[in-house]
């Protein structure tokens, strides 16, 4: 395209940061994020139906559930940095298309192998979509005040998507077959593709030097190994070769990746961003916040279903206050950030969450709905306040030309924190729970050993034993679970207070630049791209 033609075409493109159109762009980006967030949790309630219909083996069932988050977490850096090179909108639209195709394939999968493949493709599509939405926000909202509000809406939508996934899945399973949990993606993607092509602006980074293909492969393989090892560790396979080997190999590959990036004149990811306290501290805060959130949500769901014996739907409804509080924190986050600054906001969010966790130690064998309501509201508001402040600080600290890489680092930290939370808090929970069922009077040693794996297994063993021995095992397992829950909550509170101390390295106030023509001050403007 000639310079004259390109110049003539530019006025027909909507400016990234001007007019009301940027809020329409935010709506499009949040819609796509909602789909990805829902898909991460919607399958959980459909697992029994999938098992009954496709009859997967134990390993196949594990991969049906885990292939999506594993692949997605592994490819975030690859596609985030690729978007900086070839165009963030282009990667996002390709992600839309792949997500729709993979959803159709998953919905009508005739075998477990096909469903695993489809879930992996969904992970690829999710890895294209997630960093692209956040990096486009960095471009579309150059003014930090407006960007803070946009990130607040973005994070609230992410919280809603993760929470309504199980509820939507439960509703669809009551009326349709299990494949319907995937079909809901297709109409929304069919709308998002043309709307996104029409409304979303295109941008890239500075484009200096070739894209580091070898580095991208190293990052993907290393992250896959680390996330796989962490997830297997959380499943109790601590000393298994299939846990240790991926973890060690993944860590080694990531070390090679870091050394390679430091040597290159044009690195895939500018690791000098971590030299800035605001960026590195924000990443650490995201990991700690997700570590607490996912582990606590998992244990809370088990408590509600197995100790209080609530149905999956009632369990989801009990957890809704957490989601609504997170939404409120996301929407109020921009105002709180301007008033209190990143340091006080993130630190206070951690402290509030730690207080909520201490309140929840009042949970026992009897239902206490008011205590649960207060605890979940405080938990949701505190954690979302923390995540909002950390994400906003991280993204604002990164140069615009590195927006995709920075977004990918943030999302990778999110995924790693979630996996580590399940692994760490699950290990603490099991260590506190198992001794309580090891020596129950009248229960044979093999039965006690089987019951020590989880509360659900303990209930199954108790049902097989029957009589007074079965009842004694059931009561001991329930009491041990509640004890383990209290220990886990106190460990979580300690980690959250550690996060509050870490957050003291963040800037005291929110520095807002005056950005002429939509370009942040003291920043190198992004290279505009015009689609044909």
XYZ file of C-alpha atoms in Angstrom:
532
model
C 0.000 0.000 0.000
C 1.416 3.375 -0.942
C 1.982 6.135 1.570
C -0.791 8.243 -0.009
C -3.280 5.412 0.110
C -2.345 4.597 3.691
C -2.716 8.221 4.689
C -6.110 8.366 3.034
C -7.182 5.213 4.809
C -6.244 6.379 8.285
C -9.069 8.911 8.758
C -11.579 6.161 8.022
C -10.210 4.168 10.975
C -11.629 5.039 14.374
C -8.956 6.464 16.622
C -8.015 4.169 19.431
C -8.407 6.563 22.254
C -10.964 9.123 21.093
C -14.722 9.467 21.266
C -17.314 7.191 22.847
C -16.237 4.335 20.582
C -13.630 3.173 23.088
C -16.421 2.159 25.469
C -17.988 0.099 22.696
C -14.563 -1.500 22.227
C -14.515 -2.269 25.949
C -17.907 -3.988 25.608
C -16.619 -6.189 22.779
C -13.466 -7.101 24.689
C -15.386 -7.917 27.869
C -17.808 -10.140 25.956
C -14.940 -12.234 24.622
C -13.317 -12.359 28.065
C -16.619 -13.516 29.570
C -16.698 -16.499 27.217
C -13.157 -17.550 28.087
C -13.792 -17.169 31.830
C -17.046 -19.152 31.660
C -15.435 -21.931 29.648
C -12.749 -22.396 32.291
C -15.347 -23.557 34.858
C -18.488 -24.567 32.952
C -17.302 -28.161 32.402
C -16.885 -28.888 36.118
C -20.556 -29.717 36.678
C -20.761 -31.645 33.396
C -18.036 -34.159 34.291
C -20.490 -36.834 35.597
C -22.586 -36.586 32.409
C -19.484 -36.755 30.196
C -18.254 -39.779 32.148
C -21.576 -41.575 31.742
C -21.817 -40.876 27.998
C -18.214 -41.201 26.726
C -16.893 -43.544 29.449
C -13.352 -42.109 29.586
C -10.633 -43.761 31.649
C -9.244 -42.052 34.742
C -6.325 -40.526 32.805
C -8.577 -39.457 29.917
C -11.006 -37.790 32.331
C -8.131 -35.917 33.933
C -7.004 -34.609 30.536
C -10.556 -33.674 29.551
C -10.662 -31.336 32.553
C -7.032 -30.164 32.544
C -6.143 -29.825 28.855
C -7.856 -26.428 28.541
C -6.074 -24.618 31.424
C -2.765 -26.383 30.690
C -2.639 -25.379 27.034
C -4.001 -21.900 27.709
C -1.439 -21.115 30.419
C 1.412 -22.502 28.303
C 0.700 -20.364 25.234
C -0.115 -16.999 26.825
C 3.396 -15.579 26.383
C 3.677 -16.977 22.852
C 0.473 -15.356 21.588
C 0.797 -12.227 23.726
C 4.168 -11.391 22.182
C 3.079 -12.547 18.714
C 0.235 -10.039 18.928
C 2.789 -7.302 19.619
C 4.453 -8.255 16.306
C 1.666 -9.135 13.866
C -1.252 -7.217 15.379
C -3.244 -7.685 18.565
C -6.634 -7.438 16.862
C -5.563 -10.026 14.286
C -4.611 -12.525 17.013
C -7.856 -11.780 18.876
C -10.025 -12.419 15.798
C -8.161 -15.648 15.047
C -8.797 -16.641 18.662
C -12.523 -15.964 18.206
C -12.659 -18.191 15.126
C -10.686 -21.024 16.721
C -12.760 -20.832 19.891
C -15.973 -21.214 17.888
C -14.678 -24.173 15.844
C -13.299 -25.921 18.936
C -16.594 -25.389 20.785
C -18.533 -27.132 18.006
C -16.024 -29.986 17.965
C -16.265 -30.387 21.751
C -20.062 -30.290 21.780
C -20.373 -33.221 19.375
C -17.242 -35.144 20.405
C -17.941 -38.879 19.901
C -14.947 -40.112 21.923
C -12.867 -38.959 24.906
C -9.866 -38.432 22.610
C -11.790 -36.022 20.392
C -13.042 -34.115 23.445
C -9.486 -33.820 24.817
C -8.306 -32.492 21.444
C -11.199 -30.011 21.306
C -10.490 -28.806 24.837
C -6.836 -28.283 23.895
C -7.942 -26.212 20.869
C -10.150 -24.175 23.191
C -7.028 -23.558 25.272
C -5.202 -22.283 22.179
C -8.108 -19.956 21.409
C -8.238 -18.765 25.009
C -4.495 -18.035 24.960
C -5.059 -15.863 21.877
C -7.989 -14.003 23.405
C -6.939 -13.315 27.017
C -3.719 -11.276 26.591
C -5.128 -9.572 23.492
C -8.083 -8.138 25.434
C -5.841 -6.679 28.124
C -3.189 -5.317 25.734
C -5.869 -3.682 23.581
C -7.209 -1.984 26.700
C -3.715 -0.557 27.202
C -3.894 0.953 23.727
C -7.539 2.030 23.588
C -7.386 3.798 26.981
C -4.108 5.796 27.007
C -5.361 7.993 29.859
C -4.637 6.173 33.107
C -7.809 7.377 34.851
C -10.047 5.960 32.140
C -7.873 2.876 31.821
C -8.314 2.184 35.530
C -12.098 2.258 35.093
C -11.852 -0.008 32.035
C -9.662 -2.524 33.876
C -12.149 -2.456 36.748
C -14.961 -3.428 34.378
C -12.687 -6.023 32.749
C -11.802 -7.645 36.079
C -15.440 -7.610 37.239
C -16.468 -9.430 34.057
C -13.736 -12.026 34.644
C -15.068 -12.633 38.165
C -18.629 -12.975 36.875
C -17.592 -15.424 34.154
C -15.751 -17.730 36.541
C -18.720 -17.737 38.933
C -21.579 -18.237 36.481
C -19.801 -21.086 34.681
C -21.015 -23.789 37.094
C -24.472 -22.196 37.362
C -24.857 -22.010 33.579
C -23.562 -25.558 33.237
C -26.013 -26.831 35.842
C -28.949 -25.097 34.121
C -28.028 -26.454 30.686
C -27.552 -29.992 32.010
C -31.019 -29.941 33.524
C -32.556 -29.200 30.113
C -30.100 -30.464 27.456
C -27.175 -32.844 26.986
C -23.625 -32.127 28.170
C -22.493 -30.786 24.789
C -24.763 -27.770 25.229
C -22.238 -26.251 27.667
C -19.960 -25.729 24.644
C -22.600 -24.762 22.072
C -23.429 -21.516 23.885
C -20.053 -20.166 22.726
C -20.818 -20.412 19.011
C -23.531 -17.735 18.527
C -21.568 -15.243 20.615
C -18.407 -15.892 18.613
C -20.337 -15.516 15.357
C -21.371 -12.062 16.542
C -17.981 -11.148 18.034
C -16.015 -11.855 14.833
C -17.666 -9.280 12.514
C -18.224 -6.758 15.313
C -14.602 -7.087 16.428
C -13.321 -6.698 12.858
C -15.427 -3.566 12.414
C -14.808 -1.827 15.739
C -11.538 -2.975 17.273
C -8.411 -0.958 16.423
C -5.272 -2.688 15.213
C -1.877 -2.031 16.743
C 1.523 -3.611 17.157
C 4.694 -2.861 19.112
C 7.773 -1.223 17.619
C 8.514 -4.245 15.383
C 12.293 -3.977 15.801
C 14.138 -7.216 15.044
C 12.746 -10.658 14.241
C 10.218 -12.458 16.441
C 12.085 -14.994 18.596
C 10.449 -18.270 17.508
C 12.852 -20.419 19.547
C 12.209 -18.286 22.640
C 8.450 -18.604 22.169
C 8.737 -22.403 21.961
C 10.958 -22.493 25.059
C 8.442 -20.403 27.014
C 5.507 -22.570 25.901
C 7.229 -25.875 26.692
C 8.612 -24.597 30.002
C 5.275 -23.263 31.178
C 3.514 -26.464 30.118
C 5.919 -28.522 32.233
C 5.690 -26.260 35.272
C 1.884 -25.964 35.192
C 1.500 -29.730 34.646
C 3.827 -30.492 37.555
C 2.057 -28.037 39.845
C -1.382 -29.434 38.956
C -0.275 -33.039 39.563
C 1.276 -31.951 42.854
C -2.098 -30.503 43.811
C -3.767 -33.812 42.922
C -1.592 -35.576 45.507
C 0.943 -37.088 43.076
C 3.858 -35.512 44.954
C 6.686 -37.995 44.308
C 5.468 -39.370 40.987
C 7.840 -39.201 38.018
C 5.005 -37.626 36.038
C 5.071 -34.782 38.570
C 8.777 -34.346 39.205
C 10.029 -34.709 35.606
C 7.705 -32.079 34.031
C 8.333 -29.698 36.927
C 12.127 -29.984 36.723
C 12.214 -29.960 32.913
C 9.813 -27.009 32.723
C 11.836 -25.021 35.247
C 15.065 -25.743 33.324
C 13.483 -24.610 30.037
C 12.252 -21.392 31.634
C 15.756 -20.706 32.977
C 17.124 -21.180 29.434
C 14.382 -18.877 28.139
C 15.285 -16.127 30.620
C 19.005 -16.352 29.798
C 18.232 -16.250 26.079
C 16.071 -13.153 26.457
C 18.796 -11.335 28.379
C 21.340 -11.998 25.608
C 19.178 -10.948 22.662
C 19.208 -7.423 21.252
C 15.474 -7.723 20.519
C 14.034 -10.035 23.189
C 10.643 -11.680 22.995
C 9.817 -10.326 26.464
C 11.635 -7.306 27.839
C 12.711 -8.712 31.207
C 13.961 -5.269 32.239
C 10.318 -4.586 33.162
C 10.911 -6.739 36.247
C 13.586 -4.265 37.375
C 10.766 -1.796 38.076
C 9.384 -2.464 41.591
C 5.830 -1.613 40.530
C 5.834 -4.254 37.776
C 7.565 -7.100 39.631
C 5.589 -6.456 42.819
C 2.308 -6.416 40.906
C 3.104 -9.787 39.336
C 3.923 -11.235 42.771
C 0.676 -9.851 44.202
C -1.346 -11.452 41.401
C 0.251 -14.838 42.130
C -0.443 -14.588 45.877
C -4.016 -13.350 45.414
C -4.885 -16.158 42.996
C -3.131 -18.687 45.220
C -5.514 -17.776 48.018
C -8.653 -17.351 45.898
C -8.676 -20.604 43.912
C -7.572 -22.806 46.807
C -10.180 -21.269 49.128
C -12.969 -21.479 46.545
C -12.222 -25.159 45.947
C -12.213 -25.986 49.661
C -15.307 -23.839 50.296
C -17.220 -25.687 47.556
C -16.266 -29.032 49.114
C -17.351 -27.781 52.541
C -20.729 -26.636 51.279
C -21.458 -29.852 49.387
C -19.912 -32.509 51.635
C -20.214 -31.069 55.148
C -23.409 -29.019 54.822
C -24.709 -31.421 52.119
C -25.976 -28.700 49.778
C -26.749 -29.468 46.128
C -24.377 -28.157 43.417
C -26.904 -25.468 42.471
C -27.371 -24.318 46.084
C -23.593 -24.368 46.502
C -23.231 -22.067 43.505
C -25.883 -19.752 44.911
C -24.098 -19.611 48.288
C -20.910 -18.509 46.494
C -22.683 -15.777 44.521
C -22.170 -13.090 47.219
C -18.425 -13.517 46.657
C -18.954 -12.772 42.970
C -21.206 -9.772 43.557
C -18.701 -8.311 46.023
C -15.923 -8.834 43.468
C -18.009 -7.033 40.836
C -18.572 -4.102 43.204
C -14.847 -3.876 43.958
C -13.992 -3.946 40.251
C -16.448 -1.170 39.432
C -15.332 0.970 42.395
C -11.656 0.192 41.855
C -10.821 3.199 39.685
C -12.134 5.648 42.273
C -10.356 3.826 45.121
C -7.100 3.788 43.158
C -7.230 7.547 42.564
C -8.091 8.226 46.201
C -5.726 5.838 47.994
C -3.033 4.969 45.434
C -1.758 1.481 44.456
C 0.228 0.861 47.654
C -2.548 1.411 50.143
C -5.225 -0.099 47.904
C -3.474 -3.424 47.254
C -2.146 -3.729 50.806
C -5.589 -2.965 52.270
C -7.147 -5.494 49.893
C -4.818 -8.197 51.173
C -5.530 -7.256 54.804
C -9.291 -7.260 54.214
C -9.048 -10.681 52.585
C -6.985 -12.016 55.494
C -9.662 -10.706 57.865
C -12.358 -12.447 55.815
C -10.418 -15.707 55.987
C -10.167 -15.422 59.788
C -13.934 -14.802 59.954
C -14.507 -17.982 57.928
C -12.686 -20.052 60.549
C -16.024 -19.864 62.356
C -17.380 -22.419 59.876
C -18.200 -25.726 61.546
C -20.273 -28.835 61.102
C -23.464 -26.757 61.429
C -24.626 -24.288 58.799
C -24.033 -20.628 59.679
C -25.414 -18.731 56.679
C -24.902 -15.211 58.100
C -21.247 -15.887 58.902
C -20.704 -17.410 55.442
C -22.406 -14.442 53.795
C -20.225 -11.910 55.627
C -17.061 -13.911 55.033
C -17.684 -14.396 51.309
C -18.574 -10.717 50.778
C -15.389 -9.569 52.511
C -13.373 -12.209 50.647
C -14.700 -11.214 47.226
C -14.295 -7.488 47.790
C -10.815 -7.799 49.273
C -9.407 -10.116 46.618
C -10.841 -8.159 43.704
C -9.477 -4.930 45.185
C -6.056 -6.573 45.322
C -6.224 -8.008 41.802
C -7.512 -4.769 40.323
C -4.764 -2.640 41.856
C -2.071 -5.153 40.875
C -3.252 -5.524 37.258
C -3.613 -1.781 36.775
C -0.150 -1.048 38.186
C 1.455 -3.817 36.112
C -0.157 -2.737 32.841
C 0.492 0.976 33.395
C 4.166 0.329 34.167
C 4.729 -1.590 30.919
C 5.633 0.331 27.733
C 2.828 0.363 25.125
C 4.966 -1.572 22.622
C 5.290 -4.384 25.216
C 1.582 -4.402 26.148
C 0.972 -7.907 24.780
C 3.970 -9.365 26.581
C 3.049 -7.614 29.835
C -0.567 -8.817 29.595
C 0.666 -12.353 28.914
C 2.948 -12.209 31.973
C 0.011 -11.051 34.103
C -2.291 -13.793 32.814
C 0.443 -16.413 33.221
C 0.938 -15.264 36.816
C -2.827 -15.599 37.284
C -2.804 -19.192 36.004
C 0.329 -20.183 37.942
C -1.095 -18.689 41.131
C -4.301 -20.675 40.651
C -2.404 -23.919 40.135
C -0.096 -23.268 43.062
C -3.089 -22.442 45.269
C -4.715 -25.794 44.587
C -1.398 -27.578 45.125
C -0.271 -25.763 48.271
C -3.566 -25.343 50.094
C -4.692 -28.809 49.006
C -1.524 -30.265 50.518
C -2.046 -28.352 53.768
C -5.661 -29.490 53.857
C -4.772 -33.147 53.347
C -1.989 -33.029 55.947
C -4.400 -31.652 58.553
C -7.286 -33.921 57.546
C -5.657 -37.363 57.218
C -4.560 -37.958 60.864
C -8.148 -37.565 62.074
C -9.341 -40.654 60.197
C -6.222 -42.801 60.650
C -7.355 -44.544 63.844
C -11.145 -44.614 64.131
C -12.357 -47.314 66.570
C -13.925 -50.279 64.772
C -12.682 -49.233 61.318
C -10.156 -51.580 59.592
C -6.777 -50.105 58.632
C -7.325 -50.459 54.831
C -10.620 -48.595 55.131
C -8.984 -45.836 57.181
C -6.231 -45.488 54.590
C -8.761 -45.135 51.766
C -10.765 -42.613 53.789
C -7.668 -40.473 54.373
C -7.506 -39.411 50.700
C -10.522 -37.083 50.781
C -13.827 -36.479 52.519
C -15.749 -37.751 49.491
C -13.872 -41.057 49.569
C -14.383 -41.276 53.326
C -18.137 -41.018 52.850
C -17.999 -43.788 50.243
C -16.009 -46.066 52.561
C -18.388 -45.286 55.431
C -21.365 -46.255 53.285
C -19.702 -49.590 52.436
C -18.917 -50.331 56.092
C -22.363 -49.422 57.357
C -23.483 -49.779 60.965
C -21.799 -48.054 63.894
C -18.321 -48.288 62.314
C -19.520 -46.533 59.165
C -21.236 -43.819 61.170
C -18.146 -43.312 63.347
C -15.937 -42.983 60.251
C -18.330 -40.531 58.637
C -18.449 -38.348 61.759
C -14.668 -38.482 62.252
C -14.040 -37.599 58.585
C -16.413 -34.639 58.736
C -14.841 -33.297 61.924
C -11.334 -33.814 60.503
C -12.291 -31.952 57.337
C -13.547 -28.989 59.370
C -10.306 -29.027 61.375
C -8.275 -29.152 58.151
C -10.349 -26.297 56.781
C -9.495 -24.125 59.798
C -5.772 -24.884 59.481
C -5.858 -24.113 55.757
C -7.645 -20.826 56.344
C -5.034 -19.736 58.882
C -2.213 -20.612 56.454
C -4.031 -18.593 53.792
C -4.320 -15.639 56.162
C -0.557 -15.748 56.713
C 0.118 -15.761 52.963
C -2.277 -12.866 52.463
C -0.551 -10.804 55.149
C 2.735 -11.566 53.379
C 1.125 -10.110 50.248
C 0.143 -6.992 52.199
C 3.777 -6.476 53.157
C 4.905 -7.112 49.574
C 2.456 -4.485 48.293
C 4.316 -1.799 50.270
C 6.810 -1.701 47.369
C 4.127 -0.332 45.036
C 3.962 3.423 44.267
C 2.285 5.530 46.915
C 0.101 7.452 44.452
C -1.395 6.957 41.011
C 0.649 8.976 38.513
C -1.446 10.036 35.531
C 0.228 11.338 32.390
C -1.147 13.983 30.116
C -1.236 12.135 26.839
C -1.635 14.185 23.655
C -3.351 12.490 20.743
C -3.906 9.291 22.696
C -0.195 8.585 23.315
C 1.019 8.305 26.937
C 3.644 10.877 27.893
C 7.243 9.699 28.137
C 6.305 6.652 26.132
C 7.197 5.682 22.636
C 4.053 5.763 20.475
C 2.866 2.470 19.113
C 3.268 1.755 15.437
C -0.143 2.182 13.772
C -1.342 -0.475 11.405
C -4.048 -0.158 8.803
C -5.941 -3.226 7.767
C -6.676 -3.650 4.124
